[in-house]
Amino acid sequence: MGDESTPGSGVPGDLMMDRPHMARVYDYYLGGKTNYEADREAGDQVLAAWPGVRTAARTNRAFMHRVARVLSEELGFAQFLDIGAGIPAEPNLHQIVQEDDPCARVVYVDNDPLVLAHARALMSSSPEGRTACLEGDLTDPDSVLGSPELGRVLDLTRPVALSVLALLHFVPDDRVAYGAVRRFAAALPAGSALVLTHGTSDLAPEAGAAGQVYTDRVARARTRSREEFARFFDGLELVEPGIVVPHRWRPYRHPGACIGGEQDVADAEVGLWAGLALKP
């Protein structure tokens, strides 16, 4: 069975072209085409505060490519739940894992109708696998976990790889952020995986200043320290090499820290922590 995305009527009428949009600014950093002048202007203001933000976005994306292959090829995962999917940028998660296992099942979740419209228009599953794009919010786990769409694609009695990449720094309230991750982890069975990346000013103090610009121009944001990031994995077992900057996480899997070519990247340019953990 193929694509099971909820039927979409296309892009919503209000594209919010006159104001920056979080997913489109990120698309701009990735070199995508789904962004407008307001997004590029806001993105450039963040770049002025922290020039590494573009490298951070691309390195984060490259980490997703590698960790998806590790989850599928090495750890045998066939079910994936991606919270905060963002605007599609090939290769997408389902394309990577279904290349290894055509029967793999992937559910993308986002709280933005604009993102979902793009995703439903551009993403399709392998014939043997399933994909779905559903509306939901990281901060409301029960609405996602209880969604009939989710249940039609994923079997929550079997291990699921949950990914929340470059999203938790947009949840500034610690109680809400940690509570949401704990709720998702608790709902998934033993053997499931949690993959996270998060912005930090540990390595690049200017990342904190960029976060303030982002808050002022695009969306509320805050960095967290390595110790604060590690708390998201409480009760889980980190997979080697543990918590590291994303381009140091098993770079031998696929050379090249950034999209578009091989290059060595300084940790301070990235300003992200990354990790993969398993639920015992």
Coordinates of C-alpha atoms in Angstrom, one line a residue:
M1 CA 0.0 0.0 0.0
G2 CA 1.4 3.4 -0.9
D3 CA 0.9 7.0 0.2
E4 CA -1.7 7.4 2.9
S5 CA -1.4 11.1 3.3
T6 CA -4.6 12.9 4.3
P7 CA -6.1 14.4 1.1
G8 CA -4.9 18.0 0.7
S9 CA -6.4 20.6 -1.5
G10 CA -3.0 22.3 -2.1
V11 CA -1.3 25.2 -0.6
P12 CA -3.4 27.3 1.8
G13 CA -4.7 30.5 0.5
D14 CA -2.7 32.7 2.9
L15 CA 0.9 31.9 2.2
M16 CA 2.0 34.6 4.7
M17 CA 4.5 35.8 2.1
D18 CA 4.8 39.2 3.8
R19 CA 6.2 37.8 7.0
P20 CA 8.9 35.3 7.8
H21 CA 7.9 31.7 8.4
M22 CA 10.0 29.3 10.5
A23 CA 10.0 26.4 8.0
R24 CA 10.7 28.7 5.0
V25 CA 13.6 30.4 6.8
Y26 CA 15.0 26.9 7.4
D27 CA 14.4 26.0 3.8
Y28 CA 16.4 29.1 2.8
Y29 CA 19.3 28.0 4.9
L30 CA 19.2 24.6 3.2
G31 CA 19.3 26.3 -0.3
G32 CA 15.7 25.4 -1.1
K33 CA 13.3 27.3 -3.3
T34 CA 10.2 27.4 -1.0
N35 CA 10.9 30.7 0.6
Y36 CA 10.1 34.4 0.0
E37 CA 11.7 37.8 0.4
A38 CA 10.5 38.2 4.0
D39 CA 12.0 34.8 4.9
R40 CA 15.3 35.6 3.3
E41 CA 15.5 39.0 5.0
A42 CA 14.8 37.5 8.4
G43 CA 17.2 34.7 7.7
D44 CA 19.9 37.2 6.8
Q45 CA 19.4 39.1 10.0
V46 CA 20.0 35.8 12.0
L47 CA 23.1 35.2 9.8
A48 CA 24.5 38.6 10.7
A49 CA 24.2 37.6 14.4
W50 CA 25.6 34.1 13.9
P51 CA 27.1 33.3 10.4
G52 CA 27.2 29.6 11.4
V53 CA 23.4 29.2 11.3
R54 CA 23.4 28.1 7.6
T55 CA 26.1 25.5 8.3
A56 CA 24.1 24.4 11.3
A57 CA 21.0 23.8 9.3
R58 CA 22.8 21.9 6.6
T59 CA 24.8 19.8 9.0
N60 CA 21.6 19.0 10.9
R61 CA 20.1 17.7 7.7
A62 CA 23.1 15.6 6.9
F63 CA 22.9 14.1 10.4
M64 CA 19.4 13.1 9.7
H65 CA 20.5 11.3 6.5
R66 CA 23.2 9.3 8.4
V67 CA 21.1 8.5 11.5
A68 CA 18.2 7.3 9.3
R69 CA 20.5 4.9 7.6
V70 CA 21.9 3.6 10.9
L71 CA 18.4 3.1 12.2
S72 CA 17.3 1.2 9.2
E73 CA 20.3 -0.7 8.0
E74 CA 22.1 -1.4 11.3
L75 CA 19.4 -1.3 13.9
G76 CA 16.6 -2.8 11.8
F77 CA 13.9 -0.1 12.4
A78 CA 11.0 -0.2 10.0
Q79 CA 8.7 2.4 11.6
F80 CA 9.5 6.1 11.9
L81 CA 7.7 9.1 13.5
D82 CA 9.2 12.5 12.6
I83 CA 7.9 15.4 14.6
G84 CA 8.4 18.8 13.1
A85 CA 8.9 17.5 9.6
G86 CA 9.3 20.9 7.9
I87 CA 9.2 21.6 4.2
P88 CA 10.3 18.6 2.1
A89 CA 13.9 18.6 1.0
E90 CA 15.1 15.5 -0.9
P91 CA 16.2 13.0 0.1
N92 CA 13.5 13.0 2.8
L93 CA 13.4 10.5 5.6
H94 CA 11.0 8.0 3.9
Q95 CA 13.1 8.0 0.8
I96 CA 16.2 7.1 2.8
V97 CA 14.7 4.3 4.8
Q98 CA 12.5 2.9 2.0
E99 CA 15.6 2.6 -0.1
D100 CA 16.9 0.1 2.4
D101 CA 13.5 -1.4 3.3
P102 CA 10.7 -0.7 0.8
C103 CA 8.2 -1.8 3.4
A104 CA 9.2 0.9 6.0
R105 CA 6.5 3.1 7.4
V106 CA 6.9 6.8 8.1
V107 CA 4.6 9.4 9.7
Y108 CA 5.5 13.0 9.4
V109 CA 3.9 15.4 11.9
D110 CA 3.8 19.2 11.8
N111 CA 1.6 21.8 13.3
D112 CA 1.7 24.1 10.4
P113 CA -0.9 23.7 7.6
L114 CA 1.5 25.4 5.1
V115 CA 4.2 22.8 5.7
L116 CA 1.6 20.0 5.5
A117 CA 0.3 21.3 2.2
H118 CA 3.8 21.2 0.7
A119 CA 4.5 17.8 2.2
R120 CA 1.3 16.2 1.0
A121 CA 1.8 17.6 -2.5
L122 CA 5.5 16.5 -2.8
M123 CA 6.0 13.3 -0.8
S124 CA 4.9 9.8 -1.8
S125 CA 5.7 6.4 -0.4
S126 CA 7.2 3.4 -2.0
P127 CA 4.4 1.0 -3.2
E128 CA 5.2 -1.5 -0.5
G129 CA 5.6 1.0 2.3
R130 CA 3.4 3.7 3.8
T131 CA 3.8 7.4 4.6
A132 CA 1.4 9.8 6.1
C133 CA 1.6 13.6 6.9
L134 CA -0.6 14.6 9.8
E135 CA -1.3 17.8 11.7
G136 CA -0.1 17.7 15.3
D137 CA 2.1 19.5 17.8
L138 CA 5.1 18.3 19.8
T139 CA 3.7 20.0 22.8
D140 CA 0.4 18.0 22.6
P141 CA 1.7 14.4 22.5
D142 CA -1.7 12.8 23.2
S143 CA -3.3 14.4 20.1
V144 CA -0.5 12.8 18.0
L145 CA -0.4 9.5 19.7
G146 CA -4.2 9.1 19.6
S147 CA -4.6 10.1 16.0
P148 CA -6.4 7.5 13.9
E149 CA -4.1 8.5 11.0
L150 CA -1.1 7.5 13.1
G151 CA -2.7 4.2 14.1
R152 CA -3.4 3.3 10.4
V153 CA 0.3 3.6 9.5
L154 CA 2.3 2.7 12.6
D155 CA 1.9 -0.2 15.0
L156 CA 2.8 1.3 18.4
T157 CA 3.2 -2.2 19.9
R158 CA 6.4 -2.5 17.8
P159 CA 9.5 -0.4 18.0
V160 CA 9.3 3.1 16.5
A161 CA 12.2 5.5 15.8
L162 CA 11.0 9.0 17.0
S163 CA 13.0 12.0 15.6
V164 CA 12.7 15.5 16.8
L165 CA 15.3 17.5 15.0
A166 CA 16.1 21.2 15.5
L167 CA 12.7 21.7 17.0
L168 CA 13.0 21.6 20.8
H169 CA 14.8 24.9 20.9
F170 CA 11.5 26.4 19.8
V171 CA 9.9 25.2 23.0
P172 CA 11.4 27.6 25.6
D173 CA 9.4 26.3 28.5
D174 CA 11.4 23.5 30.2
R175 CA 8.4 21.9 31.7
V176 CA 6.6 21.7 28.4
A177 CA 9.7 20.6 26.4
Y178 CA 10.8 17.8 28.8
G179 CA 7.3 16.7 29.5
A180 CA 6.5 16.3 25.8
V181 CA 9.6 14.2 25.1
R182 CA 8.9 12.0 28.2
R183 CA 5.3 11.5 27.1
F184 CA 6.3 10.3 23.6
A185 CA 9.0 8.1 25.0
A186 CA 6.7 6.5 27.5
A187 CA 4.1 5.7 24.8
L188 CA 6.5 3.8 22.6
P189 CA 7.5 0.2 23.4
A190 CA 10.8 -1.2 24.5
G191 CA 13.4 -1.2 21.7
S192 CA 12.2 2.2 20.3
A193 CA 14.6 5.0 19.5
L194 CA 14.7 8.7 20.2
V195 CA 16.8 11.0 17.9
L196 CA 17.3 14.6 18.9
T197 CA 19.2 17.7 17.8
H198 CA 19.1 21.0 19.7
G199 CA 20.7 24.4 19.4
T200 CA 23.3 25.3 22.0
S201 CA 25.5 28.3 22.8
D202 CA 28.1 26.0 24.6
L203 CA 30.3 26.0 21.5
A204 CA 29.3 29.3 19.9
P205 CA 28.2 32.1 22.3
E206 CA 26.9 34.1 19.3
A207 CA 24.3 31.3 18.8
G208 CA 22.5 32.8 21.9
A209 CA 22.4 36.2 20.3
A210 CA 21.1 34.7 17.1
G211 CA 18.4 33.0 19.1
Q212 CA 17.2 36.4 20.3
V213 CA 17.1 37.7 16.7
Y214 CA 15.1 34.6 15.8
T215 CA 12.7 35.2 18.6
D216 CA 12.3 38.8 17.5
R217 CA 11.8 38.1 13.8
V218 CA 10.6 34.5 13.3
A219 CA 9.7 32.4 16.4
R220 CA 10.5 32.2 20.1
A221 CA 13.7 30.2 20.6
R222 CA 16.3 29.4 23.2
T223 CA 19.5 27.4 23.4
R224 CA 20.2 24.7 26.0
S225 CA 23.5 23.4 27.4
R226 CA 24.8 19.9 26.9
E227 CA 23.6 19.0 30.4
E228 CA 20.2 20.3 29.6
F229 CA 20.1 18.5 26.3
A230 CA 21.1 15.2 28.1
R231 CA 18.1 15.4 30.3
F232 CA 15.9 14.7 27.3
F233 CA 17.4 11.2 27.2
D234 CA 16.8 10.3 30.9
G235 CA 15.9 6.7 31.3
L236 CA 17.1 5.8 27.8
E237 CA 20.4 4.2 26.6
L238 CA 22.6 6.5 24.5
V239 CA 24.1 4.8 21.4
E240 CA 27.7 5.5 20.7
P241 CA 29.2 8.1 20.3
G242 CA 26.7 9.6 22.7
I243 CA 26.0 13.3 22.7
V244 CA 28.2 15.1 20.2
V245 CA 27.9 17.8 17.6
P246 CA 26.0 16.3 14.7
H247 CA 28.9 16.2 12.2
R248 CA 30.9 14.1 14.7
W249 CA 28.1 11.5 14.9
R250 CA 29.4 8.6 12.9
P251 CA 30.7 10.7 10.0
Y252 CA 32.3 7.6 8.5
R253 CA 28.8 6.5 7.5
H254 CA 28.6 9.0 4.7
P255 CA 31.5 11.4 4.3
G256 CA 30.7 15.1 4.2
A257 CA 29.3 17.0 7.2
C258 CA 27.3 19.4 5.0
I259 CA 25.0 19.0 2.1
G260 CA 26.6 19.6 -1.2
G261 CA 30.1 18.4 -0.6
E262 CA 32.8 17.2 1.8
Q263 CA 34.3 19.7 4.1
D264 CA 35.6 19.8 7.7
V265 CA 33.3 21.9 9.9
A266 CA 34.3 23.6 13.1
D267 CA 32.1 22.7 16.1
A268 CA 31.5 26.4 16.8
E269 CA 30.0 26.8 13.3
V270 CA 27.3 24.3 14.0
G271 CA 26.2 25.1 17.6
L272 CA 24.0 21.9 17.9
W273 CA 24.0 18.9 20.1
A274 CA 22.8 15.5 18.6
G275 CA 22.1 12.1 20.0
L276 CA 20.4 8.8 19.5
A277 CA 19.1 6.7 22.4
L278 CA 17.2 3.4 22.7
K279 CA 14.5 2.6 25.1
P280 CA 15.4 -0.5 27.2

